[in-house]
Tab-separated table of C-alpha atoms in Angstrom:
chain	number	residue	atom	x	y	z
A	1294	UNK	CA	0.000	0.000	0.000
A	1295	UNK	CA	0.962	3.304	-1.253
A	1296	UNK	CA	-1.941	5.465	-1.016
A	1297	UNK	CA	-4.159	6.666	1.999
A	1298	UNK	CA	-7.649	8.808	2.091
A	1299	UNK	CA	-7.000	10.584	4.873
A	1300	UNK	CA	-10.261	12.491	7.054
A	1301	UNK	CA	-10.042	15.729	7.916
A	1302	UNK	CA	-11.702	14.708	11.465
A	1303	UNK	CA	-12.469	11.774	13.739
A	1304	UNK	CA	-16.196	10.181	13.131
A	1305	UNK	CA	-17.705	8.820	16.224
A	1306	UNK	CA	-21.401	7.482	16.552
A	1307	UNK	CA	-23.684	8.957	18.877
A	1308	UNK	CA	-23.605	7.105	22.572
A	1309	UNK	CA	-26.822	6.329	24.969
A	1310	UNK	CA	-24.725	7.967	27.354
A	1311	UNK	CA	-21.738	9.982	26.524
A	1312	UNK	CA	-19.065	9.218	28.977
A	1313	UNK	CA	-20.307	7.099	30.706
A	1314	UNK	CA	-22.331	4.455	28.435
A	1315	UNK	CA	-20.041	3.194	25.506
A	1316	UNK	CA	-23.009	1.339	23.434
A	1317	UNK	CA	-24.396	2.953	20.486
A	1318	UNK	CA	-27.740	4.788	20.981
A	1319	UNK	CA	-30.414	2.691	18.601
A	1320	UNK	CA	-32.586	5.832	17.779
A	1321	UNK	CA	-29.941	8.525	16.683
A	1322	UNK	CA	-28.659	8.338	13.369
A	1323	UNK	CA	-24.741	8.869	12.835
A	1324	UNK	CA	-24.338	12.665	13.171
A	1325	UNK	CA	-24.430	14.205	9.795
A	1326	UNK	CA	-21.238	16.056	9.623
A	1327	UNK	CA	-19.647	12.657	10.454
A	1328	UNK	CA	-21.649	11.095	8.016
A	1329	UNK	CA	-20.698	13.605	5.377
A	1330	UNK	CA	-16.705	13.309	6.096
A	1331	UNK	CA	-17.131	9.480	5.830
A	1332	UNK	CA	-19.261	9.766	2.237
A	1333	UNK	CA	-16.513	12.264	1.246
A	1334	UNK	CA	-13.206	9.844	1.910
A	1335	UNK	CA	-14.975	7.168	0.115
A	1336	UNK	CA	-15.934	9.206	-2.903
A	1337	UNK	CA	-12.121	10.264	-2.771
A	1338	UNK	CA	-10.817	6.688	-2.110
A	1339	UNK	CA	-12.821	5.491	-5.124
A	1340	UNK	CA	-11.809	8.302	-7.290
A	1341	UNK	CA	-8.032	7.131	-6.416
A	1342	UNK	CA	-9.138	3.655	-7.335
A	1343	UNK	CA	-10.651	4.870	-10.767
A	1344	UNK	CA	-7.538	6.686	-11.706
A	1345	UNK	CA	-5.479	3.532	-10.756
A	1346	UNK	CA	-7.031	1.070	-12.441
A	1347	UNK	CA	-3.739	-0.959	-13.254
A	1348	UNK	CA	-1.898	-0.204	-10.133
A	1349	UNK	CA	-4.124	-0.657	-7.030
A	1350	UNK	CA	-2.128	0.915	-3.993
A	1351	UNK	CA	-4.242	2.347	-2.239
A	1352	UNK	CA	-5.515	1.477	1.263
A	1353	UNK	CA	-9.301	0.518	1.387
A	1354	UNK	CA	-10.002	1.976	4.431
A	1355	UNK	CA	-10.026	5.524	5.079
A	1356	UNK	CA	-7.642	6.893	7.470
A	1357	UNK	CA	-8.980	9.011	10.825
A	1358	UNK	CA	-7.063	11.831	11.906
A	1359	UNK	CA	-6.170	10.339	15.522
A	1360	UNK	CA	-3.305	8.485	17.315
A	1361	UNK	CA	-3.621	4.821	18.054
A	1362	UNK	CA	-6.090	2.978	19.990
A	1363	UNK	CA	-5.043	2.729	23.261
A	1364	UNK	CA	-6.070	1.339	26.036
A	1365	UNK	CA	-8.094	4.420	27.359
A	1366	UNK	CA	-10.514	4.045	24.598
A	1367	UNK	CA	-13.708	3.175	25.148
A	1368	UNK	CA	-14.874	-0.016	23.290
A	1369	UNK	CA	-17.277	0.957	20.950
A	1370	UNK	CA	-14.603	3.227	19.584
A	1371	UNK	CA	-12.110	0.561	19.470
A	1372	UNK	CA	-14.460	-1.392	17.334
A	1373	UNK	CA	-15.508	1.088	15.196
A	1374	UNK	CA	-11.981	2.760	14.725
A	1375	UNK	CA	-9.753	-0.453	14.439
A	1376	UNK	CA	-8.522	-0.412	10.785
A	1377	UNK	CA	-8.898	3.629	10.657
A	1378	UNK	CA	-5.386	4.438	11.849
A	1379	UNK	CA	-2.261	5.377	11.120
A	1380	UNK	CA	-0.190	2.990	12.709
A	1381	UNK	CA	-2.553	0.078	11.640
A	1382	UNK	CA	-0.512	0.253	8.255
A	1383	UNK	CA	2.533	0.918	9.404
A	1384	UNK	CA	4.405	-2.606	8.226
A	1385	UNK	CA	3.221	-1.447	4.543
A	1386	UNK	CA	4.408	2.039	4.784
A	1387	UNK	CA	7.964	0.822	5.966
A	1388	UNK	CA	7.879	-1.850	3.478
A	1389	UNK	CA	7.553	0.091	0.041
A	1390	UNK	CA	10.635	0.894	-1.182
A	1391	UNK	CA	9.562	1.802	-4.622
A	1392	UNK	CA	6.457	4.218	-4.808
A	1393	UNK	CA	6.165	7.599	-2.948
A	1394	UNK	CA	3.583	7.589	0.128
A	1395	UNK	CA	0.356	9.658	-0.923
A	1396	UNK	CA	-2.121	11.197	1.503
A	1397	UNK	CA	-5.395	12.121	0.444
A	1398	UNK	CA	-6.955	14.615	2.624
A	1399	UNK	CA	-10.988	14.436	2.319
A	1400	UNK	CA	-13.250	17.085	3.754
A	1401	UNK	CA	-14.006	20.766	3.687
A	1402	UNK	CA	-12.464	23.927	3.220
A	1403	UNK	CA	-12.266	27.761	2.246
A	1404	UNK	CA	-9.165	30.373	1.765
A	1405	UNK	CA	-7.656	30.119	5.378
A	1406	UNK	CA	-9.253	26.529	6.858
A	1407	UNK	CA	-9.612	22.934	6.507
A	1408	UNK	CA	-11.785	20.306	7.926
A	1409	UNK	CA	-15.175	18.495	8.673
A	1410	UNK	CA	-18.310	20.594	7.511
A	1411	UNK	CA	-19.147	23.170	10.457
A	1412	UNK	CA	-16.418	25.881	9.984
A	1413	UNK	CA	-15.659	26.310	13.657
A	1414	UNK	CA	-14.193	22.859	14.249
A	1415	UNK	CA	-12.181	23.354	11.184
A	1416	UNK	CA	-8.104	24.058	12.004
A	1417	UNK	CA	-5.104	26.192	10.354
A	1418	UNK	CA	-2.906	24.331	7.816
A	1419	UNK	CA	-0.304	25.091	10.040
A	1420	UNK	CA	-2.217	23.078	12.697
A	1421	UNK	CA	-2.862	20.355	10.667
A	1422	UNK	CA	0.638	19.476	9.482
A	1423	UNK	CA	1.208	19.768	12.945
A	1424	UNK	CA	-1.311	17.240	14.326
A	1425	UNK	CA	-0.282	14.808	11.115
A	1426	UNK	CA	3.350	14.876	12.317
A	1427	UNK	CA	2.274	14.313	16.247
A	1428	UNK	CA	0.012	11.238	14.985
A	1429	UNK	CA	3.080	10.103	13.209
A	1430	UNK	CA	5.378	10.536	15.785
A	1431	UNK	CA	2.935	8.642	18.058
A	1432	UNK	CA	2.911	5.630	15.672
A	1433	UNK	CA	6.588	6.089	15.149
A	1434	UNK	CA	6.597	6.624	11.559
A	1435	UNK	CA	7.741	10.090	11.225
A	1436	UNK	CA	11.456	8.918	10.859
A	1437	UNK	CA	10.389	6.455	8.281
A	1438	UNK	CA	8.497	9.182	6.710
A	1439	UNK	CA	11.153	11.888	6.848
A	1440	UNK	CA	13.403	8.899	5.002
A	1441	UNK	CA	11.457	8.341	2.039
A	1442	UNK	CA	12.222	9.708	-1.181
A	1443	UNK	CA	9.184	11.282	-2.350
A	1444	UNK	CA	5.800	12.033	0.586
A	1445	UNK	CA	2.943	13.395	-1.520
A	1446	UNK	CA	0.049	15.184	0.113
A	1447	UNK	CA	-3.352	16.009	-2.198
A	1448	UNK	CA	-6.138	18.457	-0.571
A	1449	UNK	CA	-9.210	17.136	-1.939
A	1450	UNK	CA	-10.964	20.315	-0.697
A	1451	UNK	CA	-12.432	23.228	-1.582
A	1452	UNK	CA	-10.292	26.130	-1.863
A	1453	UNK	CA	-6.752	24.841	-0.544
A	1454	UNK	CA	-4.667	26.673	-3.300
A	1455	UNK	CA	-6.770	29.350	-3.354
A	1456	UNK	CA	-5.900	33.226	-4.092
A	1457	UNK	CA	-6.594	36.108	-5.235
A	1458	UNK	CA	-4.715	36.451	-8.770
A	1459	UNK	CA	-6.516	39.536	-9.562
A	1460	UNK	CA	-3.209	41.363	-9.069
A	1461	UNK	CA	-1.057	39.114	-10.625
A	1462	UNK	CA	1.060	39.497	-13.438
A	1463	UNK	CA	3.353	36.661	-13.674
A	1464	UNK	CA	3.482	33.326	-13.129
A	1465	UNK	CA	6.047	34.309	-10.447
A	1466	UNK	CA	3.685	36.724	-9.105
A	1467	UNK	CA	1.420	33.182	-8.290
A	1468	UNK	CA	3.438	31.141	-6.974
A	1469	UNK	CA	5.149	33.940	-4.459
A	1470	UNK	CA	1.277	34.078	-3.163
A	1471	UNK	CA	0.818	30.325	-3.684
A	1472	UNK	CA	3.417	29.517	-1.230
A	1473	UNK	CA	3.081	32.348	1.845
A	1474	UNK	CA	-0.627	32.943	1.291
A	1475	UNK	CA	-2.964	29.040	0.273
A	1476	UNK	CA	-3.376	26.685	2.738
A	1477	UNK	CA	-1.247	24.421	0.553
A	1478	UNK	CA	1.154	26.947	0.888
A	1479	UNK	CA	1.096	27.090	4.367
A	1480	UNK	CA	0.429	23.658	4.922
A	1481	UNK	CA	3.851	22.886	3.025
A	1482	UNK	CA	6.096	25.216	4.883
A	1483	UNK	CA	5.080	23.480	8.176
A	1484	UNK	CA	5.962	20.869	6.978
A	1485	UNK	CA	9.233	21.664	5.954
A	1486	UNK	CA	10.170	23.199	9.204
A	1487	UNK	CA	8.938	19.960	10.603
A	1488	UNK	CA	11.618	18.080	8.802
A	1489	UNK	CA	9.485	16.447	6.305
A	1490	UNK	CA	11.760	17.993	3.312
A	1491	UNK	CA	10.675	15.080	0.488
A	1492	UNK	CA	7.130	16.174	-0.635
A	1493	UNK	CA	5.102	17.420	-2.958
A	1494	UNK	CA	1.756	19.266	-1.328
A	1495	UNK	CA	-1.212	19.317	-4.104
A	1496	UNK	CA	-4.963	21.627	-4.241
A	1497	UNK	CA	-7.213	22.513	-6.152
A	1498	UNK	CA	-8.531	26.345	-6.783
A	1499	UNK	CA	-12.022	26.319	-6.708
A	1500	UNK	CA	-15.318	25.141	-5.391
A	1501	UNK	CA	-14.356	20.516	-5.642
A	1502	UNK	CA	-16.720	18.463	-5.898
A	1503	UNK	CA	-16.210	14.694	-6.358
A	1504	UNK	CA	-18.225	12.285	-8.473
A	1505	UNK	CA	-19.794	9.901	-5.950
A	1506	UNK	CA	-19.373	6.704	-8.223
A	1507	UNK	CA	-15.542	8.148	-8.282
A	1508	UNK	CA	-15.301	8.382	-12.373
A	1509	UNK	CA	-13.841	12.090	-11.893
A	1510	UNK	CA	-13.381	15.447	-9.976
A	1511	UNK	CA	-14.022	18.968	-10.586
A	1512	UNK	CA	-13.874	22.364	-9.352
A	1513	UNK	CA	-16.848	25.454	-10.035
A	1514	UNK	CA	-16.278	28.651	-9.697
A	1515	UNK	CA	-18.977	29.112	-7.001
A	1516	UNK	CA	-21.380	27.405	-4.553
A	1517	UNK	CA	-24.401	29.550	-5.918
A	1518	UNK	CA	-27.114	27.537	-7.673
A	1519	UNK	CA	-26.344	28.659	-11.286
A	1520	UNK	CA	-26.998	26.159	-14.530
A	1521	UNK	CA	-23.975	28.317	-16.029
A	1522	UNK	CA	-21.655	28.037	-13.778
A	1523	UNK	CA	-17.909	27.310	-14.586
A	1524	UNK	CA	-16.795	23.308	-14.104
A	1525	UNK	CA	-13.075	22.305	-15.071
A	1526	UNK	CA	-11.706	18.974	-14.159
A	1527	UNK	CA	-9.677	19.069	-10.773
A	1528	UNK	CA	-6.228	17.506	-13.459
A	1529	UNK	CA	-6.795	21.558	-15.364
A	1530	UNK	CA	-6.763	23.506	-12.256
A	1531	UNK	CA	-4.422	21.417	-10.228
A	1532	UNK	CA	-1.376	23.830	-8.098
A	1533	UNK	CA	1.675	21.981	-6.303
A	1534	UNK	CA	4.595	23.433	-4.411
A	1535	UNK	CA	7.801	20.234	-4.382
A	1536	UNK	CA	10.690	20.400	-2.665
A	1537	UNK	CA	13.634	19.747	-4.554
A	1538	UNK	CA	17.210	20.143	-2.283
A	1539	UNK	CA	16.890	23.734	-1.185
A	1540	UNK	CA	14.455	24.769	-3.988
A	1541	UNK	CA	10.724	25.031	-4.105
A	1542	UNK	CA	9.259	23.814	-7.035
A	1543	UNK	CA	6.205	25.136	-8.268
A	1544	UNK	CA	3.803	23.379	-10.625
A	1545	UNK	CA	0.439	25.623	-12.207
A	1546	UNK	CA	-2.655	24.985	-14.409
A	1547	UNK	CA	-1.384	25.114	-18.074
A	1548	UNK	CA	-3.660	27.259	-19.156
A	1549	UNK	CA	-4.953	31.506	-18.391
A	1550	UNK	CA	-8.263	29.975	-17.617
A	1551	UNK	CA	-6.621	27.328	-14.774
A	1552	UNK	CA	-4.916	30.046	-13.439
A	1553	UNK	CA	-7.468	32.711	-13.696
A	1554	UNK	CA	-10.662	32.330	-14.102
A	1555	UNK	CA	-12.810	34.137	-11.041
A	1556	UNK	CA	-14.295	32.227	-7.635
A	1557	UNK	CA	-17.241	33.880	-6.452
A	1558	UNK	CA	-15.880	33.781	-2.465
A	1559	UNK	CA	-18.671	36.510	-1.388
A	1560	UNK	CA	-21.165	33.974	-0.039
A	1561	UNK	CA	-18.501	32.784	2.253
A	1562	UNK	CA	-17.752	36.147	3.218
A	1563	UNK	CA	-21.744	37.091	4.071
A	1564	UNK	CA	-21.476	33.848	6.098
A	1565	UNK	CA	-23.534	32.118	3.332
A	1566	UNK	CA	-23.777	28.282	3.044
A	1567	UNK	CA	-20.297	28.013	5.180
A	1568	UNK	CA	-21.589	24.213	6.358
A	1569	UNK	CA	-21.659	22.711	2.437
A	1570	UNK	CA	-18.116	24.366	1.589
């Protein structure tokens, strides 16, 4: 295994009595922003699985964002969890020699945040390349990591290599804001400080949305309901910042309309529809 869809959270069912009663409460349903992160890894693990129809690497469970089970953990979450962690694959991380690690991140987020799909429980890039190296230092991994030739993150997400290109000239003029000013951007350089200097960080600009049968992804250019609104497959408006030596290595959409063309962020900013971004 090669390839992990990682959440952007940590589901958990609802309890008859939280805290105290482990068993699962019969009459609630799972909550529906856990619900929707779990839908969303699977759409992105079969996606993976669509595009690698020759190779099959990838892992086919999703991944939780959470240390491992350990012994303080209830038992419903121990059931439900084991096979959802990190460290539960660590054997086949240490044993490819060949391919580069990927992690898929699945979930939601804007300009500044990523996560599950209420905004306030969403965290900084920053944070999260933080929490992904304390989960791998927990499952001691993050020296194996560090040691591999190539780690590639991909932000299925909406938004993570967003920004405003407006007052852009150059291609330079991009990838200067790419790297201090996306989450990408700021997800890679935490990482770097971090010691992780092998990867390649990947996002999309735009509004993604995956097929739910996994044949393809796409980006639009806003969340309004509009029958004309822009799509582009997520492979024409894909951004990627690599570290090669000392040098970061920038990789744009080929075309002025990958770069360019406009995302309607003003519903976010009236506090519009924030829970389906």
């Amino acid at each position: 295994m090669s390839q992990f869809v990682m959440l952007l959270g940590n589901p958990d069912v609802p309890r008859k009595h939280p805290g105290v009663d482990d068993t699962y409460h019969p009459k609630k349903n799972l909550d529906l922003e856990w619900k929707d992160l779990l839908e969303r890894g699977m759409t992105t693990l079969k996606y993976i699985n669509h595009k690698n129809r020759v190779f099959k690497g990838a892992c086919s469970n999703t991944i939780f964002l959470r240390t491992p089970i350990s012994k303080e953990d209830d038992a419903l979450t121990k059931r439900i969890h084991t096979g959802h962690t990190l460290d539960f694959y660590k054997a086949s991380i240490q044993n490819e020699k060949q391919l580069p690690i990927e992690f898929h991140f699945a979930g939601h987020g804007n300009a500044e945040t990523i996560g599950p799909m209420s905004s306030d429980k969403r965290l900084t890039p920053a944070v999260v390349a933080e929490l992904f190296d304390y989960i791998a230092q927990s499952c001691d991994l993050a020296d194996t990591l560090k040691g591999k030739k190539h780690l590639i993150f991909n932000f299925h997400v909406c938004n993570a290599a967003y920004i405003d290109v407006s007052d852009c000239v150059t291609d330079d003029d991009i990838q200067k804001k790419l790297l201090n000013q996306s989450v990408i951007g700021k997800f890679y350089q935490q990482m770097i400080a971090l010691g992780y200097t092998n990867i390649t960080v990947i996002g999309y600009r735009g509004f993604y949305q995956g097929m739910t049968n996994g044949s393809n992804s796409f980006v639009t250019d806003t969340i309004q309901s509009n029958p004309g609104k822009l799509e582009l497959p997520i492979n024409k408006v894909t951004y990627s910042i690599e570290r090669k030596g000392q040098e970061d290595v920038f990789s744009l959409p080929k075309t002025d309309l990958g770069k360019r063309f406009h995302v309607d962020l003003e519903p976010i900013r009236n506090g519009q529809q924030l829970r389906h971004i």
